[in-house]
GROMACS .gro file of C-alpha atoms in nm:
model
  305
    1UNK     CA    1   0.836   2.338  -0.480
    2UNK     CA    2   0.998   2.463  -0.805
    3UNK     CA    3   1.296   2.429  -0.650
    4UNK     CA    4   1.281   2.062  -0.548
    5UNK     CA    5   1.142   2.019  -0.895
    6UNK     CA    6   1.470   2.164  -1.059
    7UNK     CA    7   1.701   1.961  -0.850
    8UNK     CA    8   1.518   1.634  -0.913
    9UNK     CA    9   1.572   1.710  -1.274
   10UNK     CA   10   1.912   1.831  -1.241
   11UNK     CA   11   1.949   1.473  -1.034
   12UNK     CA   12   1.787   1.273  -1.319
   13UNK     CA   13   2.048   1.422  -1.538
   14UNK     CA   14   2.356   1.370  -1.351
   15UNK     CA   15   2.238   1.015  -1.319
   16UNK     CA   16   2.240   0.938  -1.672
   17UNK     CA   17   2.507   1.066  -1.742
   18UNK     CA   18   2.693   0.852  -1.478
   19UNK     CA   19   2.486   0.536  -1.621
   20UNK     CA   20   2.640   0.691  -1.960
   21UNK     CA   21   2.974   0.698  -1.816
   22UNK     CA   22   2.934   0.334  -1.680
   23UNK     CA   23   2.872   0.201  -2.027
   24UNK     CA   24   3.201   0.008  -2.102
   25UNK     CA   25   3.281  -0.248  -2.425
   26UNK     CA   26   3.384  -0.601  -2.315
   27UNK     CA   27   3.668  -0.825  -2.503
   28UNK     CA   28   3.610  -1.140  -2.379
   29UNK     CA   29   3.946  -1.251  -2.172
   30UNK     CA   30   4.038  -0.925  -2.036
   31UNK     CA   31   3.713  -0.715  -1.921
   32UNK     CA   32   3.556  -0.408  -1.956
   33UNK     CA   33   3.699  -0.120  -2.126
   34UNK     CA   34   3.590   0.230  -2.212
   35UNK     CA   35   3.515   0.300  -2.576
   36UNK     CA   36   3.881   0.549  -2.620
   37UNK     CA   37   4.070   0.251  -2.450
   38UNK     CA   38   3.921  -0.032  -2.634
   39UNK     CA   39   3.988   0.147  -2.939
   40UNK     CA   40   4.324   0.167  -2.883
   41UNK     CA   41   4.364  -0.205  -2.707
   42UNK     CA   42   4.255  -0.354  -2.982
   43UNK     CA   43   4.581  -0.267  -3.199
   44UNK     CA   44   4.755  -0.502  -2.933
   45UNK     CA   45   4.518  -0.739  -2.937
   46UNK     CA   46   4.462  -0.805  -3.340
   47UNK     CA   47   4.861  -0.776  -3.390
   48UNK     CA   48   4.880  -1.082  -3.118
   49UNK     CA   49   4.616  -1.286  -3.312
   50UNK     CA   50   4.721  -1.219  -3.683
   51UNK     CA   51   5.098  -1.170  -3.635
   52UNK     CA   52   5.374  -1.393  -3.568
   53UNK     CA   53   5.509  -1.283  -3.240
   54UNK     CA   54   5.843  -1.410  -3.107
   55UNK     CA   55   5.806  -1.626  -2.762
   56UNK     CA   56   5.689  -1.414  -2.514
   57UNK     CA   57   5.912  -1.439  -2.239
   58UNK     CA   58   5.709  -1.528  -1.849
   59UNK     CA   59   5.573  -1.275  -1.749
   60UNK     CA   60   5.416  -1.098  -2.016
   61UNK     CA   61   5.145  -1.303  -2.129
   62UNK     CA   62   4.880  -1.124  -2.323
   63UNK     CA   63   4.610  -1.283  -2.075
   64UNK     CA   64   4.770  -1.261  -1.747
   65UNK     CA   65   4.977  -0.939  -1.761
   66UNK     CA   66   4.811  -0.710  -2.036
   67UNK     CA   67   5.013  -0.427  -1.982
   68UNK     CA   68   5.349  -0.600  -2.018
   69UNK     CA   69   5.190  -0.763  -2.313
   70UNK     CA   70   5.164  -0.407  -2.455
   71UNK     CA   71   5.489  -0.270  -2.386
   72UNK     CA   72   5.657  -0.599  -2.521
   73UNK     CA   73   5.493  -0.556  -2.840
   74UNK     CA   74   5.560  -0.194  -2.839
   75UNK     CA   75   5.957  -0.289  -2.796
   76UNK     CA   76   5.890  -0.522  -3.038
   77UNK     CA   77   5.793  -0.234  -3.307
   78UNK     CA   78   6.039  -0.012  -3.143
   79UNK     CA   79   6.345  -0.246  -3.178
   80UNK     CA   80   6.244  -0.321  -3.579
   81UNK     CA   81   6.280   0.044  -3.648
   82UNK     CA   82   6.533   0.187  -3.400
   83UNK     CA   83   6.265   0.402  -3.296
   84UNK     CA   84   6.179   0.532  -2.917
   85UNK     CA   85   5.821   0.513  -2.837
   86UNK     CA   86   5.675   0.714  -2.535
   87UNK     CA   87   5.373   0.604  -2.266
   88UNK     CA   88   5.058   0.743  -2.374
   89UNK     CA   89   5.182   0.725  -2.736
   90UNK     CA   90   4.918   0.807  -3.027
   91UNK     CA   91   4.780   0.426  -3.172
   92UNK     CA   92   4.755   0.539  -3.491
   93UNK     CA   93   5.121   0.647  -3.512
   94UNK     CA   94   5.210   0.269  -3.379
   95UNK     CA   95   4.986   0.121  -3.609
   96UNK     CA   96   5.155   0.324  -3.911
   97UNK     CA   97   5.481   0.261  -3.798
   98UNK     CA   98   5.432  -0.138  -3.734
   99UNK     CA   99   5.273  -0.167  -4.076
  100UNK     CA  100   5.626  -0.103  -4.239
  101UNK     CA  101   5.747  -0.384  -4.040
  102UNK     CA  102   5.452  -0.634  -4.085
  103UNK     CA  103   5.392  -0.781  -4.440
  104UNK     CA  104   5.135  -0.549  -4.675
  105UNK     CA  105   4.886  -0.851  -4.560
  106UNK     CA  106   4.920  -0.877  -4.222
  107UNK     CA  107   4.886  -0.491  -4.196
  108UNK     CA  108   4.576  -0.467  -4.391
  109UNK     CA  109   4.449  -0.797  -4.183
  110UNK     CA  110   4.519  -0.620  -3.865
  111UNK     CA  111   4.329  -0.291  -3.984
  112UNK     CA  112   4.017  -0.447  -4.103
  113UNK     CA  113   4.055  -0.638  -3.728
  114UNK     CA  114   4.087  -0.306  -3.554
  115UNK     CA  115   3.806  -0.152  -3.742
  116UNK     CA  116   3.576  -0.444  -3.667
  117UNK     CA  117   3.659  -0.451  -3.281
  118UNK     CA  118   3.577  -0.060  -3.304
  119UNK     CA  119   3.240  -0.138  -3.455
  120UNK     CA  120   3.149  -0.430  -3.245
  121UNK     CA  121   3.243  -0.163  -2.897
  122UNK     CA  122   2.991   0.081  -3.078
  123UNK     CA  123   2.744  -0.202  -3.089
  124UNK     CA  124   2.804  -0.276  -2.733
  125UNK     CA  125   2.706   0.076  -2.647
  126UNK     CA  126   2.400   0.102  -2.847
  127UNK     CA  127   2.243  -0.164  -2.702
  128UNK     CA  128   2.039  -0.189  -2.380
  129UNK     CA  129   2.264  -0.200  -2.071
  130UNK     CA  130   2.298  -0.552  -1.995
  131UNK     CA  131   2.139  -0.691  -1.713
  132UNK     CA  132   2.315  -0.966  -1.468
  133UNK     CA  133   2.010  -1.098  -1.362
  134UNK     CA  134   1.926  -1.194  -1.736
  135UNK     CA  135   2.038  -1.529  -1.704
  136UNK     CA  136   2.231  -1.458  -2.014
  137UNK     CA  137   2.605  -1.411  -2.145
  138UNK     CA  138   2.693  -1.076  -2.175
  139UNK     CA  139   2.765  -0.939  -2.575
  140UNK     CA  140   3.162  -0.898  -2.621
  141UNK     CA  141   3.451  -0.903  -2.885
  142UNK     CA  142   3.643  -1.200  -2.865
  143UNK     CA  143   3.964  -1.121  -3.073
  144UNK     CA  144   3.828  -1.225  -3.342
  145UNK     CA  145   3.436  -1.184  -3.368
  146UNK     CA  146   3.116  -0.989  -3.211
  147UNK     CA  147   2.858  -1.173  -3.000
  148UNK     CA  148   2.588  -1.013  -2.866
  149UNK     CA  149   2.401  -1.108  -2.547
  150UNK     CA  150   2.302  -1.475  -2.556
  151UNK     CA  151   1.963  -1.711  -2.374
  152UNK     CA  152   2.203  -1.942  -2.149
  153UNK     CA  153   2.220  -2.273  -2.304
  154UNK     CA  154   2.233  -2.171  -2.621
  155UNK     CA  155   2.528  -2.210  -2.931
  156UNK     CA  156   2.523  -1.882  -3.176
  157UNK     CA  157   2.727  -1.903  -3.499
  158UNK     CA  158   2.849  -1.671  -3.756
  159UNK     CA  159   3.103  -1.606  -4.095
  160UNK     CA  160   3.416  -1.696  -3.992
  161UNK     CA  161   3.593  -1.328  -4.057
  162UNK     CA  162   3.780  -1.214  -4.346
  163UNK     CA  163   4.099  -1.161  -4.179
  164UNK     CA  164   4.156  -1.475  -4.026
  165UNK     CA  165   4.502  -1.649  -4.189
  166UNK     CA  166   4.368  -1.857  -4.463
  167UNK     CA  167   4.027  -1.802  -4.345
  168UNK     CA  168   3.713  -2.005  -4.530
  169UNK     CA  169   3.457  -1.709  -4.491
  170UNK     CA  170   3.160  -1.945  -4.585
  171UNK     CA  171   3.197  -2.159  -4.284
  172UNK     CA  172   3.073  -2.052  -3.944
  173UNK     CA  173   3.238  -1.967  -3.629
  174UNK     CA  174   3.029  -2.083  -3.287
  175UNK     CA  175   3.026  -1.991  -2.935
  176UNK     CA  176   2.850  -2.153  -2.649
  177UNK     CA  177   2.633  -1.988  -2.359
  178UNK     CA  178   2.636  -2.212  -2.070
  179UNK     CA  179   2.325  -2.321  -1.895
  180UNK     CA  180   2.486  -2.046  -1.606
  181UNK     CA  181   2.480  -1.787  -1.810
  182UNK     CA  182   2.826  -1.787  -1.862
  183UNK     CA  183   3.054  -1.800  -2.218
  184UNK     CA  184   3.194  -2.174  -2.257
  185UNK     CA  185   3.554  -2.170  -2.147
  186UNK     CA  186   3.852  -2.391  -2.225
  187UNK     CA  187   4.158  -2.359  -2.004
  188UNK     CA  188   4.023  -2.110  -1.759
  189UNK     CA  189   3.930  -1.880  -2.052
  190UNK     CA  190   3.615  -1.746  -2.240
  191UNK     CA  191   3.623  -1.995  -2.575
  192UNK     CA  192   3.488  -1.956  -2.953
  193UNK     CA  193   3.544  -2.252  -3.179
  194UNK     CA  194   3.682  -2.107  -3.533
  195UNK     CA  195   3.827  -2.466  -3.610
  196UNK     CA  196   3.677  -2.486  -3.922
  197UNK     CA  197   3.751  -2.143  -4.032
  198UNK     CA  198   4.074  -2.222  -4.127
  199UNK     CA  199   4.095  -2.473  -4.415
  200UNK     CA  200   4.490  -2.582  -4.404
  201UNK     CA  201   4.453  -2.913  -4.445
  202UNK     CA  202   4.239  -2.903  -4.745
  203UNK     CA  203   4.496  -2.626  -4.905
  204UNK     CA  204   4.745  -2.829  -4.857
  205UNK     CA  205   4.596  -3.128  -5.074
  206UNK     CA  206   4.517  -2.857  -5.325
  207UNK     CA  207   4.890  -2.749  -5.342
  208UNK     CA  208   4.991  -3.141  -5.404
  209UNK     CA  209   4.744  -3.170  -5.661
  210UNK     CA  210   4.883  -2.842  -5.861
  211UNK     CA  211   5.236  -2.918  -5.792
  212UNK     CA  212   5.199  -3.238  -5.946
  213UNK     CA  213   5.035  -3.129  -6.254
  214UNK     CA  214   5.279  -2.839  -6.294
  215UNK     CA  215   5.529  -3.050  -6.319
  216UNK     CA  216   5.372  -3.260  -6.546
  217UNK     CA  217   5.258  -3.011  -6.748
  218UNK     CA  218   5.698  -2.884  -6.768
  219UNK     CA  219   5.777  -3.214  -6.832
  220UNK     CA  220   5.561  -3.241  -7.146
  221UNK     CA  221   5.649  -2.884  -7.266
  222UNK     CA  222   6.035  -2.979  -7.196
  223UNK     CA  223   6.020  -3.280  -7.395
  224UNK     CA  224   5.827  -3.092  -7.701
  225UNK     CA  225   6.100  -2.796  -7.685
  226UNK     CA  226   6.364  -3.101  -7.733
  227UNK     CA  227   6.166  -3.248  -8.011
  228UNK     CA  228   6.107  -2.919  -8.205
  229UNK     CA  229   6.476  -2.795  -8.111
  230UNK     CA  230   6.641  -3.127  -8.217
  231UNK     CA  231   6.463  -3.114  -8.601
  232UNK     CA  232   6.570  -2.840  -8.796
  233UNK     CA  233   6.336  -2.871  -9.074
  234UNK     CA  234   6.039  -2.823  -8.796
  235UNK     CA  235   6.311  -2.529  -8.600
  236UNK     CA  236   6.268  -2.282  -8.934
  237UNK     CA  237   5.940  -2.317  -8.997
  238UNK     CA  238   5.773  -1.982  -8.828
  239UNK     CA  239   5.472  -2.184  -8.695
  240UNK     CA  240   5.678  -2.398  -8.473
  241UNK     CA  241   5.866  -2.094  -8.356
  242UNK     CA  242   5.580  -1.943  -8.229
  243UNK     CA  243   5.411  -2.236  -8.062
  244UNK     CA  244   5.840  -2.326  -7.932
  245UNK     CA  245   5.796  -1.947  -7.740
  246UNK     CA  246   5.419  -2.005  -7.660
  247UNK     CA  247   5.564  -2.320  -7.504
  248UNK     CA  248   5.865  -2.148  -7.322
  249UNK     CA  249   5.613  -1.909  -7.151
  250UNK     CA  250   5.436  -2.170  -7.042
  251UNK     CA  251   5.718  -2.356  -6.891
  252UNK     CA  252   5.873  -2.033  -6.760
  253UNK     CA  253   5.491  -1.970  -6.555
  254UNK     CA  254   5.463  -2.339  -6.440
  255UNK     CA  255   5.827  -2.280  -6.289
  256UNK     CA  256   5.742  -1.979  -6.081
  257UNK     CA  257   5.423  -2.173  -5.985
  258UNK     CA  258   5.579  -2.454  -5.859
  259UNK     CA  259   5.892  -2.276  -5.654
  260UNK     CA  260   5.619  -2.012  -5.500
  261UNK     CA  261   5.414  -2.324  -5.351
  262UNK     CA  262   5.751  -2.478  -5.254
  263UNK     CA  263   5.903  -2.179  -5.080
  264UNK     CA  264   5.635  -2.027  -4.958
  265UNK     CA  265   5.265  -2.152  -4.951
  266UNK     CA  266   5.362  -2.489  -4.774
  267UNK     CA  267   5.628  -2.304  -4.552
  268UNK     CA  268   5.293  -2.115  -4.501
  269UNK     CA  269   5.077  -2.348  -4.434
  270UNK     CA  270   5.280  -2.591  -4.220
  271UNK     CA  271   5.517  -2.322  -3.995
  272UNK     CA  272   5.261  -1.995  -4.028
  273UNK     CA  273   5.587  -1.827  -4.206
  274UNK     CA  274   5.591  -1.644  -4.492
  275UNK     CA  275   5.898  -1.510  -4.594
  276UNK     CA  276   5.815  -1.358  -4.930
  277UNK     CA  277   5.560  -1.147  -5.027
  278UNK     CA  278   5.265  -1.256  -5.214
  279UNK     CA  279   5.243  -0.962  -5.424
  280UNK     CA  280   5.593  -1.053  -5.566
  281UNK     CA  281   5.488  -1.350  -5.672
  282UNK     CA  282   5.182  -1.259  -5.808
  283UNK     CA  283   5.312  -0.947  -6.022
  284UNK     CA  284   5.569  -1.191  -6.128
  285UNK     CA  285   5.274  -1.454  -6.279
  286UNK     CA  286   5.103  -1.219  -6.388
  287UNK     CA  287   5.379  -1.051  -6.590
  288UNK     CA  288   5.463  -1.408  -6.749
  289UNK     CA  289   5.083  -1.476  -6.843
  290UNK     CA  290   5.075  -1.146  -7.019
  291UNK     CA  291   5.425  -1.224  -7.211
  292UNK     CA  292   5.253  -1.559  -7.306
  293UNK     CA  293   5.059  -1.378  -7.599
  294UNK     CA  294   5.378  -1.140  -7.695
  295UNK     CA  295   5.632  -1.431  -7.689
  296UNK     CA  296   5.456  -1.645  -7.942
  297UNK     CA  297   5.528  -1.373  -8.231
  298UNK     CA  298   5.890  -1.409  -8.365
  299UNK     CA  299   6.083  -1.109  -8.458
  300UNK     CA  300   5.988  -1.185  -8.792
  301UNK     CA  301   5.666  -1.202  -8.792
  302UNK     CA  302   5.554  -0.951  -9.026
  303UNK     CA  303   5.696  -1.205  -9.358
  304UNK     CA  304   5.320  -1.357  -9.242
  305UNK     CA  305   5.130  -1.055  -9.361
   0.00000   0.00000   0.00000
């Protein structure tokens, strides 16, 4: 009797830990995945969504042929920094190695997206095991957000997430569970609607708007340099040589302000392509709205005293 007793138990216990095994995290277009594989999908997956890949030849489509998908980005990487890569490669050396080629934004972007697909698997595993008989759609990771199970015929929103391009993370992101228990689709594929998380448009008529008052703003200042330049009496007074420099500053920061939203922010916003770094431009404003306060005192400024 003790006997049977101990091998029940001992059968109790090998059978939760095969449930345990079974319990896998979904991503929405490509199935179920263990936690250690997920983990390290998801690199592939967030550097497809946030990073401008060149046109993936046929036959390697992130969605039909995953694995091809992985080894094209990997030559990708590999190609950038004449470096061999070998199967079964450590992610985090990948990830390290394609942040030197990726812009300091995309690379954090594609982080904070790897460490949210991480915690959304965790979620997935925490949770009760889901149950097909439900009636509802089954909690995944979508690319780009975390659903958990959902009643069928029913839309669930959230934040639109922080490392979207551009992303407006006070509007919401949806996603549809179909009356059959299934996640809407569009195309043959599991859909979420993050239309309005993305706020080009609008940017774009925000960028006019400055650009045009820039340049008025430059053409004012220009024509007050000429006046002030052009009068000598005004020219050697020290109070018009401070507010001639104050107004050089300015001029000098509209300047940058209006060739950064040429070059880049609409090359940005209308081709995804950004071809120099933000960080440039903003240490580079920055450093010319600091000088604004030292430029405005002439050399000989101390006579004031």
């Amino acid at each position: 009797m003790l006997s049977l007793l101990s091998m029940g138990i001992i059968a109790m216990c090998l059978w939760g830990q095969s449930i345990s095994a079974t319990k896998l995290c979904r991503q929405s277009r490509l199935g179920y995945y263990n936690e250690t594989e997920f983990n390290r999908l998801s690199f592939f997956w967030c550097y497809s969504y946030l990073v401008e890949v060149p046109k993936v030849p046929k036959g390697f489509h992130l969605f039909v042929y995953p694995n091809k998908y992985e080894h094209y980005i990997t030559d990708i990487i590999s190609k950038k920094l004449n470096k061999t890569y070998h199967s079964g490669m450590d992610i985090q050396t990948l990830k390290r190695d394609a942040c030197v080629v990726m812009t300091v934004d995309e690379c954090e972007r594609v982080k904070l997206c790897m460490k949210k697909a991480a915690g959304c698997c965790k979620e997935e595993l925490m949770g009760k095991p889901y149950d097909p008989e439900s009636k509802k759609c089954p909690r995944t990771w979508d690319g780009y957000g975390c659903w958990g199970d959902t009643p069928q015929h029913t839309t669930v929103r959230q934040n639109c997430p922080k490392f979207i391009g551009l992303s407006v993370i006070t509007e919401m992101a949806s996603k549809t569970c179909q009356t059959n228990g299934t996640w809407y689709q569009k195309g043959g594929l599991e859909w979420t609607d993050y239309e309005s998380c993305s706020n080009a448009k609008d940017i774009l008529v925000d960028v006019y708007i400055i650009l045009g008052l820039n340049v008025t703003s430059m053409v004012f200042l220009a024509l007050s340099l000429v006046i002030f330049s052009s009068n000598v009496r005004l020219r050697s007074q020290q109070r018009i040589q401070i507010h001639m420099n104050f107004f050089m500053s300015l001029l000098l920061s509209s300047l940058v302000a209006i060739l950064y939203d040429i070059i880049v922010t609409y090359e940005m916003l209308t081709t995804n392509q950004n071809y120099i770094t933000t960080h440039m431009y903003q240490n580079t404003v920055r450093y010319l709205t600091l000088s604004t306060l030292h430029i405005m005192q002439p050399p000989n400024a101390i006579d004031l005293m």
